[in-house]
PDB file of C-alpha atoms and ligand atoms in Angstrom:
ATOM      1  CA  MET A   1     113.672 102.456 124.442  1.00  0.00           C
ATOM      2  CA  LYS A   2     110.993 105.452 123.671  1.00  0.00           C
ATOM      3  CA  VAL A   3     111.008 106.129 119.599  1.00  0.00           C
ATOM      4  CA  ASN A   4     111.020 110.422 118.625  1.00  0.00           C
ATOM      5  CA  ASN A   5     112.244 110.617 115.996  1.00  0.00           C
ATOM      6  CA  VAL A   6     111.804 107.879 112.387  1.00  0.00           C
ATOM      7  CA  GLU A   7     112.448 108.830 108.815  1.00  0.00           C
ATOM      8  CA  LEU A   8     112.316 106.761 105.331  1.00  0.00           C
ATOM      9  CA  VAL A   9     115.046 107.593 104.289  1.00  0.00           C
ATOM     10  CA  ILE A  10     114.887 105.765 100.693  1.00  0.00           C
ATOM     11  CA  SER A  11     112.768 103.033  99.185  1.00  0.00           C
ATOM     12  CA  ALA A  12     116.075 102.199  97.992  1.00  0.00           C
ATOM     13  CA  ALA A  13     115.262  99.605  94.093  1.00  0.00           C
ATOM     14  CA  LYS A  14     119.587  98.995  93.573  1.00  0.00           C
ATOM     15  CA  PRO A  15     122.393  98.803  95.746  1.00  0.00           C
ATOM     16  CA  HIS A  16     123.581 102.548  94.886  1.00  0.00           C
ATOM     17  CA  GLN A  17     121.009 104.123  96.459  1.00  0.00           C
ATOM     18  CA  TYR A  18     120.845 102.353  99.407  1.00  0.00           C
ATOM     19  CA  PRO A  19     122.142 105.704 102.463  1.00  0.00           C
ATOM     20  CA  ASP A  20     125.587 105.900 103.355  1.00  0.00           C
ATOM     21  CA  LEU A  21     125.477 106.720 106.872  1.00  0.00           C
ATOM     22  CA  GLY A  22     127.323 103.025 108.259  1.00  0.00           C
ATOM     23  CA  LEU A  23     124.873 103.249 110.817  1.00  0.00           C
ATOM     24  CA  PRO A  24     124.336  99.882 112.448  1.00  0.00           C
ATOM     25  CA  GLU A  25     121.408  98.396 110.195  1.00  0.00           C
ATOM     26  CA  PHE A  26     118.262  95.032 110.763  1.00  0.00           C
ATOM     27  CA  ALA A  27     116.962  93.847 108.012  1.00  0.00           C
ATOM     28  CA  LEU A  28     113.194  92.716 108.986  1.00  0.00           C
ATOM     29  CA  ALA A  29     112.045  90.005 107.095  1.00  0.00           C
ATOM     30  CA  GLY A  30     108.859  87.909 107.705  1.00  0.00           C
ATOM     31  CA  ARG A  31     106.609  86.491 104.950  1.00  0.00           C
ATOM     32  CA  SER A  32     103.167  88.493 104.037  1.00  0.00           C
ATOM     33  CA  ASN A  33     101.026  89.347 106.341  1.00  0.00           C
ATOM     34  CA  VAL A  34     102.805  87.323 109.234  1.00  0.00           C
ATOM     35  CA  GLY A  35     102.491  91.354 110.638  1.00  0.00           C
ATOM     36  CA  LYS A  36     106.216  92.809 110.194  1.00  0.00           C
ATOM     37  CA  SER A  37     104.300  95.974 109.585  1.00  0.00           C
ATOM     38  CA  SER A  38     102.370  96.168 112.439  1.00  0.00           C
ATOM     39  CA  PHE A  39     105.987  95.022 114.416  1.00  0.00           C
ATOM     40  CA  ILE A  40     107.546  98.419 112.845  1.00  0.00           C
ATOM     41  CA  ASN A  41     105.130 100.840 114.026  1.00  0.00           C
ATOM     42  CA  ARG A  42     104.747  99.425 117.577  1.00  0.00           C
ATOM     43  CA  MET A  43     108.811  99.530 118.083  1.00  0.00           C
ATOM     44  CA  ILE A  44     109.012 102.865 116.624  1.00  0.00           C
ATOM     45  CA  GLY A  45     105.566 103.936 118.291  1.00  0.00           C
ATOM     46  CA  ARG A  46     103.461 104.575 115.249  1.00  0.00           C
ATOM     47  CA  LYS A  47     100.202 104.225 114.263  1.00  0.00           C
ATOM     48  CA  SER A  48     101.203 103.662 110.140  1.00  0.00           C
ATOM     49  CA  MET A  49     104.706 104.017 109.748  1.00  0.00           C
ATOM     50  CA  ALA A  50     105.325 101.069 107.361  1.00  0.00           C
ATOM     51  CA  ARG A  51     102.155 100.781 105.400  1.00  0.00           C
ATOM     52  CA  ILE A  52      99.788  98.012 106.056  1.00  0.00           C
ATOM     53  CA  SER A  53      99.983  95.468 103.033  1.00  0.00           C
ATOM     54  CA  SER A  54      97.055  96.040 101.696  1.00  0.00           C
ATOM     55  CA  LYS A  55      98.884  94.179  98.792  1.00  0.00           C
ATOM     56  CA  PRO A  56     101.308  91.007  99.614  1.00  0.00           C
ATOM     57  CA  GLY A  57     104.180  90.450  97.867  1.00  0.00           C
ATOM     58  CA  LYS A  58     104.237  94.242  96.027  1.00  0.00           C
ATOM     59  CA  THR A  59     106.632  96.089  97.247  1.00  0.00           C
ATOM     60  CA  GLN A  60     110.228  95.421  95.510  1.00  0.00           C
ATOM     61  CA  THR A  61     112.126  97.916  97.410  1.00  0.00           C
ATOM     62  CA  LEU A  62     114.449  97.717 100.863  1.00  0.00           C
ATOM     63  CA  ASN A  63     112.593 100.684 102.935  1.00  0.00           C
ATOM     64  CA  PHE A  64     115.892 101.599 105.523  1.00  0.00           C
ATOM     65  CA  TYR A  65     114.227 103.793 108.207  1.00  0.00           C
ATOM     66  CA  LYS A  66     116.401 105.967 110.347  1.00  0.00           C
ATOM     67  CA  ILE A  67     116.123 105.345 113.934  1.00  0.00           C
ATOM     68  CA  GLU A  68     117.228 108.266 115.983  1.00  0.00           C
ATOM     69  CA  ASP A  69     120.137 108.859 114.252  1.00  0.00           C
ATOM     70  CA  THR A  70     121.464 105.326 115.918  1.00  0.00           C
ATOM     71  CA  LEU A  71     119.933 102.648 113.519  1.00  0.00           C
ATOM     72  CA  PHE A  72     118.152 101.209 110.622  1.00  0.00           C
ATOM     73  CA  PHE A  73     114.911  98.970 109.932  1.00  0.00           C
ATOM     74  CA  VAL A  74     115.920  98.073 106.545  1.00  0.00           C
ATOM     75  CA  ASP A  75     112.195  96.136 105.867  1.00  0.00           C
ATOM     76  CA  VAL A  76     112.296  93.604 103.162  1.00  0.00           C
ATOM     77  CA  PRO A  77     109.294  92.463 101.051  1.00  0.00           C
ATOM     78  CA  GLY A  78     107.484  89.771 102.709  1.00  0.00           C
ATOM     79  CA  TYR A  79     107.717  86.689 101.389  1.00  0.00           C
ATOM     80  CA  GLY A  80     105.981  83.795 100.503  1.00  0.00           C
ATOM     81  CA  TYR A  81     102.788  85.233  98.343  1.00  0.00           C
ATOM     82  CA  ALA A  82     101.260  81.504  96.519  1.00  0.00           C
ATOM     83  CA  LYS A  83      99.732  84.930  93.309  1.00  0.00           C
ATOM     84  CA  VAL A  84     103.058  85.785  93.019  1.00  0.00           C
ATOM     85  CA  ALA A  85     105.021  85.054  89.382  1.00  0.00           C
ATOM     86  CA  LYS A  86     108.212  82.753  89.360  1.00  0.00           C
ATOM     87  CA  THR A  87     109.644  85.934  87.621  1.00  0.00           C
ATOM     88  CA  GLU A  88     109.411  88.619  90.501  1.00  0.00           C
ATOM     89  CA  ARG A  89     109.580  85.525  92.925  1.00  0.00           C
ATOM     90  CA  GLU A  90     113.513  85.322  92.239  1.00  0.00           C
ATOM     91  CA  ALA A  91     113.673  89.053  91.965  1.00  0.00           C
ATOM     92  CA  TRP A  92     112.863  89.083  95.128  1.00  0.00           C
ATOM     93  CA  GLY A  93     115.575  86.062  95.923  1.00  0.00           C
ATOM     94  CA  ARG A  94     117.733  88.678  94.242  1.00  0.00           C
ATOM     95  CA  MET A  95     117.771  91.170  96.360  1.00  0.00           C
ATOM     96  CA  ILE A  96     117.470  90.380  99.073  1.00  0.00           C
ATOM     97  CA  GLU A  97     121.100  87.901  98.739  1.00  0.00           C
ATOM     98  CA  THR A  98     122.473  90.794  97.100  1.00  0.00           C
ATOM     99  CA  TYR A  99     122.283  93.269 100.181  1.00  0.00           C
ATOM    100  CA  MET A 100     122.032  90.587 103.220  1.00  0.00           C
ATOM    101  CA  THR A 101     125.841  88.883 101.487  1.00  0.00           C
ATOM    102  CA  ASP A 102     126.505  92.027 100.798  1.00  0.00           C
ATOM    103  CA  ARG A 103     126.408  94.528 103.486  1.00  0.00           C
ATOM    104  CA  PRO A 104     128.986  95.248 106.725  1.00  0.00           C
ATOM    105  CA  GLN A 105     126.235  97.632 108.344  1.00  0.00           C
ATOM    106  CA  LEU A 106     124.234  94.382 109.022  1.00  0.00           C
ATOM    107  CA  SER A 107     123.604  94.465 112.287  1.00  0.00           C
ATOM    108  CA  ALA A 108     121.637  90.851 112.736  1.00  0.00           C
ATOM    109  CA  CYS A 109     117.870  90.418 110.312  1.00  0.00           C
ATOM    110  CA  ILE A 110     114.856  90.044 112.588  1.00  0.00           C
ATOM    111  CA  HIS A 111     112.922  87.562 111.383  1.00  0.00           C
ATOM    112  CA  ILE A 112     109.173  87.951 112.232  1.00  0.00           C
ATOM    113  CA  VAL A 113     107.106  85.131 112.329  1.00  0.00           C
ATOM    114  CA  ASP A 114     103.710  83.785 113.956  1.00  0.00           C
ATOM    115  CA  LEU A 115     103.628  81.928 116.480  1.00  0.00           C
ATOM    116  CA  ARG A 116     100.300  80.308 116.314  1.00  0.00           C
ATOM    117  CA  HIS A 117     101.381  77.995 114.063  1.00  0.00           C
ATOM    118  CA  ALA A 118     104.632  76.153 113.140  1.00  0.00           C
ATOM    119  CA  PRO A 119     107.098  78.409 110.755  1.00  0.00           C
ATOM    120  CA  SER A 120     105.981  77.423 106.863  1.00  0.00           C
ATOM    121  CA  ALA A 121     108.838  75.917 104.524  1.00  0.00           C
ATOM    122  CA  ASP A 122     109.342  79.386 103.250  1.00  0.00           C
ATOM    123  CA  ASP A 123     110.478  80.720 107.275  1.00  0.00           C
ATOM    124  CA  VAL A 124     112.349  77.643 107.297  1.00  0.00           C
ATOM    125  CA  ALA A 125     114.179  78.529 104.531  1.00  0.00           C
ATOM    126  CA  MET A 126     114.706  81.830 104.820  1.00  0.00           C
ATOM    127  CA  TYR A 127     115.802  80.801 108.643  1.00  0.00           C
ATOM    128  CA  GLU A 128     118.046  78.548 107.124  1.00  0.00           C
ATOM    129  CA  PHE A 129     119.339  81.397 104.306  1.00  0.00           C
ATOM    130  CA  LEU A 130     120.481  83.305 107.867  1.00  0.00           C
ATOM    131  CA  LYS A 131     122.432  80.739 108.560  1.00  0.00           C
ATOM    132  CA  HIS A 132     123.848  79.543 106.499  1.00  0.00           C
ATOM    133  CA  TYR A 133     125.150  83.311 105.366  1.00  0.00           C
ATOM    134  CA  GLU A 134     125.809  83.167 109.230  1.00  0.00           C
ATOM    135  CA  ILE A 135     123.710  86.293 109.502  1.00  0.00           C
ATOM    136  CA  PRO A 136     122.509  86.353 113.133  1.00  0.00           C
ATOM    137  CA  ALA A 137     118.848  86.378 113.968  1.00  0.00           C
ATOM    138  CA  ILE A 138     116.418  88.174 115.905  1.00  0.00           C
ATOM    139  CA  VAL A 139     112.926  86.087 115.801  1.00  0.00           C
ATOM    140  CA  ILE A 140     109.505  87.842 116.075  1.00  0.00           C
ATOM    141  CA  ALA A 141     106.542  84.845 117.568  1.00  0.00           C
ATOM    142  CA  THR A 142     104.125  87.200 116.653  1.00  0.00           C
ATOM    143  CA  LYS A 143     100.383  87.388 117.197  1.00  0.00           C
ATOM    144  CA  ALA A 144     101.505  86.233 121.005  1.00  0.00           C
ATOM    145  CA  ASP A 145      98.424  87.652 121.909  1.00  0.00           C
ATOM    146  CA  LYS A 146      95.811  85.388 120.162  1.00  0.00           C
ATOM    147  CA  ILE A 147      96.240  82.649 122.188  1.00  0.00           C
ATOM    148  CA  PRO A 148      96.247  82.064 125.552  1.00  0.00           C
ATOM    149  CA  LYS A 149      99.341  82.662 127.707  1.00  0.00           C
ATOM    150  CA  GLY A 150      99.838  79.170 129.815  1.00  0.00           C
ATOM    151  CA  LYS A 151     100.630  78.140 125.666  1.00  0.00           C
ATOM    152  CA  TRP A 152     103.037  79.960 124.366  1.00  0.00           C
ATOM    153  CA  GLN A 153     105.881  77.655 125.384  1.00  0.00           C
ATOM    154  CA  LYS A 154     104.717  75.271 123.922  1.00  0.00           C
ATOM    155  CA  HIS A 155     104.348  76.925 120.926  1.00  0.00           C
ATOM    156  CA  LEU A 156     107.581  78.252 121.876  1.00  0.00           C
ATOM    157  CA  LYS A 157     108.711  74.903 121.420  1.00  0.00           C
ATOM    158  CA  VAL A 158     107.375  74.201 117.818  1.00  0.00           C
ATOM    159  CA  VAL A 159     108.642  77.499 116.593  1.00  0.00           C
ATOM    160  CA  LYS A 160     112.369  76.437 117.151  1.00  0.00           C
ATOM    161  CA  GLU A 161     111.955  72.664 116.883  1.00  0.00           C
ATOM    162  CA  THR A 162     110.934  73.311 112.733  1.00  0.00           C
ATOM    163  CA  LEU A 163     113.597  76.088 112.620  1.00  0.00           C
ATOM    164  CA  ASP A 164     116.358  74.918 114.450  1.00  0.00           C
ATOM    165  CA  PHE A 165     116.362  77.563 116.044  1.00  0.00           C
ATOM    166  CA  ASP A 166     120.554  77.927 116.332  1.00  0.00           C
ATOM    167  CA  PRO A 167     120.504  78.730 121.077  1.00  0.00           C
ATOM    168  CA  LEU A 168     123.525  81.607 119.983  1.00  0.00           C
ATOM    169  CA  ASP A 169     120.589  84.377 118.360  1.00  0.00           C
ATOM    170  CA  ASP A 170     117.802  85.897 120.133  1.00  0.00           C
ATOM    171  CA  ILE A 171     113.365  84.488 119.876  1.00  0.00           C
ATOM    172  CA  ILE A 172     111.505  86.275 121.204  1.00  0.00           C
ATOM    173  CA  VAL A 173     108.008  86.801 121.965  1.00  0.00           C
ATOM    174  CA  PHE A 174     106.237  89.499 120.580  1.00  0.00           C
ATOM    175  CA  SER A 175     101.784  91.015 120.783  1.00  0.00           C
ATOM    176  CA  SER A 176     101.677  94.080 118.143  1.00  0.00           C
ATOM    177  CA  GLU A 177      98.296  94.618 119.837  1.00  0.00           C
ATOM    178  CA  THR A 178      99.644  95.202 123.421  1.00  0.00           C
ATOM    179  CA  GLY A 179     103.325  95.918 122.743  1.00  0.00           C
ATOM    180  CA  LEU A 180     104.417  92.398 124.589  1.00  0.00           C
ATOM    181  CA  GLY A 181     108.411  92.173 123.667  1.00  0.00           C
ATOM    182  CA  LYS A 182     109.441  95.462 123.114  1.00  0.00           C
ATOM    183  CA  ASP A 183     111.646  96.219 125.668  1.00  0.00           C
ATOM    184  CA  GLU A 184     113.429  92.840 125.239  1.00  0.00           C
ATOM    185  CA  VAL A 185     113.695  92.419 121.513  1.00  0.00           C
ATOM    186  CA  TRP A 186     114.913  97.005 121.782  1.00  0.00           C
ATOM    187  CA  LYS A 187     118.015  95.095 124.065  1.00  0.00           C
ATOM    188  CA  ALA A 188     119.059  92.201 121.297  1.00  0.00           C
ATOM    189  CA  VAL A 189     119.215  94.875 119.342  1.00  0.00           C
ATOM    190  CA  LYS A 190     120.954  97.144 121.412  1.00  0.00           C
ATOM    191  CA  LYS A 191     123.385  93.643 122.493  1.00  0.00           C
ATOM    192  CA  ARG A 192     123.977  93.289 118.275  1.00  0.00           C
ATOM    193  CA  MET A 193     124.565  97.449 117.511  1.00  0.00           C
ATOM    194  CA  TYR A 194     127.444  96.804 119.738  1.00  0.00           C
ATOM    195  CA  GLU A 195     128.852  93.190 118.697  1.00  0.00           C
TER     196      GLU A 195
HETATM  197  P1  LIG B 201     103.133  92.659 106.243  1.00  0.00           P
HETATM  198  O1  LIG B 201     101.933  91.620 105.945  1.00  0.00           O
HETATM  199  O2  LIG B 201     104.238  91.293 107.854  1.00  0.00           O
HETATM  200  O3  LIG B 201     103.081  93.271 107.263  1.00  0.00           O
HETATM  201  O4  LIG B 201     101.404  92.658 108.310  1.00  0.00           O
HETATM  202  P2  LIG B 201     100.293  93.950 108.967  1.00  0.00           P
HETATM  203  O5  LIG B 201     101.398  94.026 109.976  1.00  0.00           O
HETATM  204  O6  LIG B 201      99.722  94.564 107.859  1.00  0.00           O
HETATM  205  O7  LIG B 201      99.225  92.264 109.520  1.00  0.00           O
HETATM  206  C1  LIG B 201      98.609  91.407 108.806  1.00  0.00           C
HETATM  207  C2  LIG B 201      97.356  91.821 109.840  1.00  0.00           C
HETATM  208  O8  LIG B 201      97.568  91.154 110.689  1.00  0.00           O
HETATM  209  C3  LIG B 201      96.575  92.859 109.832  1.00  0.00           C
HETATM  210  O9  LIG B 201      95.005  92.835 109.818  1.00  0.00           O
HETATM  211  C4  LIG B 201      97.940  92.642 111.426  1.00  0.00           C
HETATM  212  O10 LIG B 201      96.141  93.642 112.232  1.00  0.00           O
HETATM  213  C5  LIG B 201      97.403  91.622 112.003  1.00  0.00           C
HETATM  214  N1  LIG B 201      98.442  91.727 113.145  1.00  0.00           N
HETATM  215  C6  LIG B 201      99.787  92.642 113.277  1.00  0.00           C
HETATM  216  N2  LIG B 201     100.420  91.946 114.152  1.00  0.00           N
HETATM  217  C7  LIG B 201      99.480  91.980 115.309  1.00  0.00           C
HETATM  218  C8  LIG B 201      99.413  90.788 116.240  1.00  0.00           C
HETATM  219  O11 LIG B 201     100.233  91.718 117.072  1.00  0.00           O
HETATM  220  N3  LIG B 201      97.939  90.417 116.756  1.00  0.00           N
HETATM  221  C9  LIG B 201      97.106  90.357 116.540  1.00  0.00           C
HETATM  222  N4  LIG B 201      95.964  89.880 117.139  1.00  0.00           N
HETATM  223  N5  LIG B 201      96.697  91.294 114.859  1.00  0.00           N
HETATM  224  C10 LIG B 201      98.461  91.853 113.913  1.00  0.00           C
END
């Protein structure tokens, strides 16, 4: 999909600020620095719409990006940044839980992990949370350009095993650098939009 129209509708701190358009929403979750902003920018064809993180773990808002008047990407603050205070981490948890468990428009969570490494304990906890609440996941294994193509399947296997990946979900090898996987992600998004 070629995206022509993207608008940051709101950075919402509280549920009453969430947009009320009834469009399907895709939450984007991932460890700080995993490549979430780069993923969003690549998907929408912009260089720097989503902020490439300078201060990991800082933004405690949900950013609602409206795409072509048909769906929202909802950027969730990254998790797993060691220097974030416990109180802030708890606030993060409450915000995500409130949004993800009480949002009929939520079609799926796009969960971003790093293809190069086994998912962290935080990655596993995030995926478990999604499965606990029966939220469909589209797992993105990004930074594929950083390892040779011949090793992708081996790494993908480690990612799946570590997450205890549900075969009903999608998992896609991706690179924000090259655009690898972009069409496959749009296909997975469209499939979840009409469920
Ligand atoms: P965020 O904190 O999850 O939003 O991560 P960013 O999008 O800011 O990316 C963190 C760093 O990884 C930046 O230096 C990016 O340029 C780099 N990066 C992100 N995705 C990729 C990718 O697919 N390939 C490569 N080579 N680098 C990437």
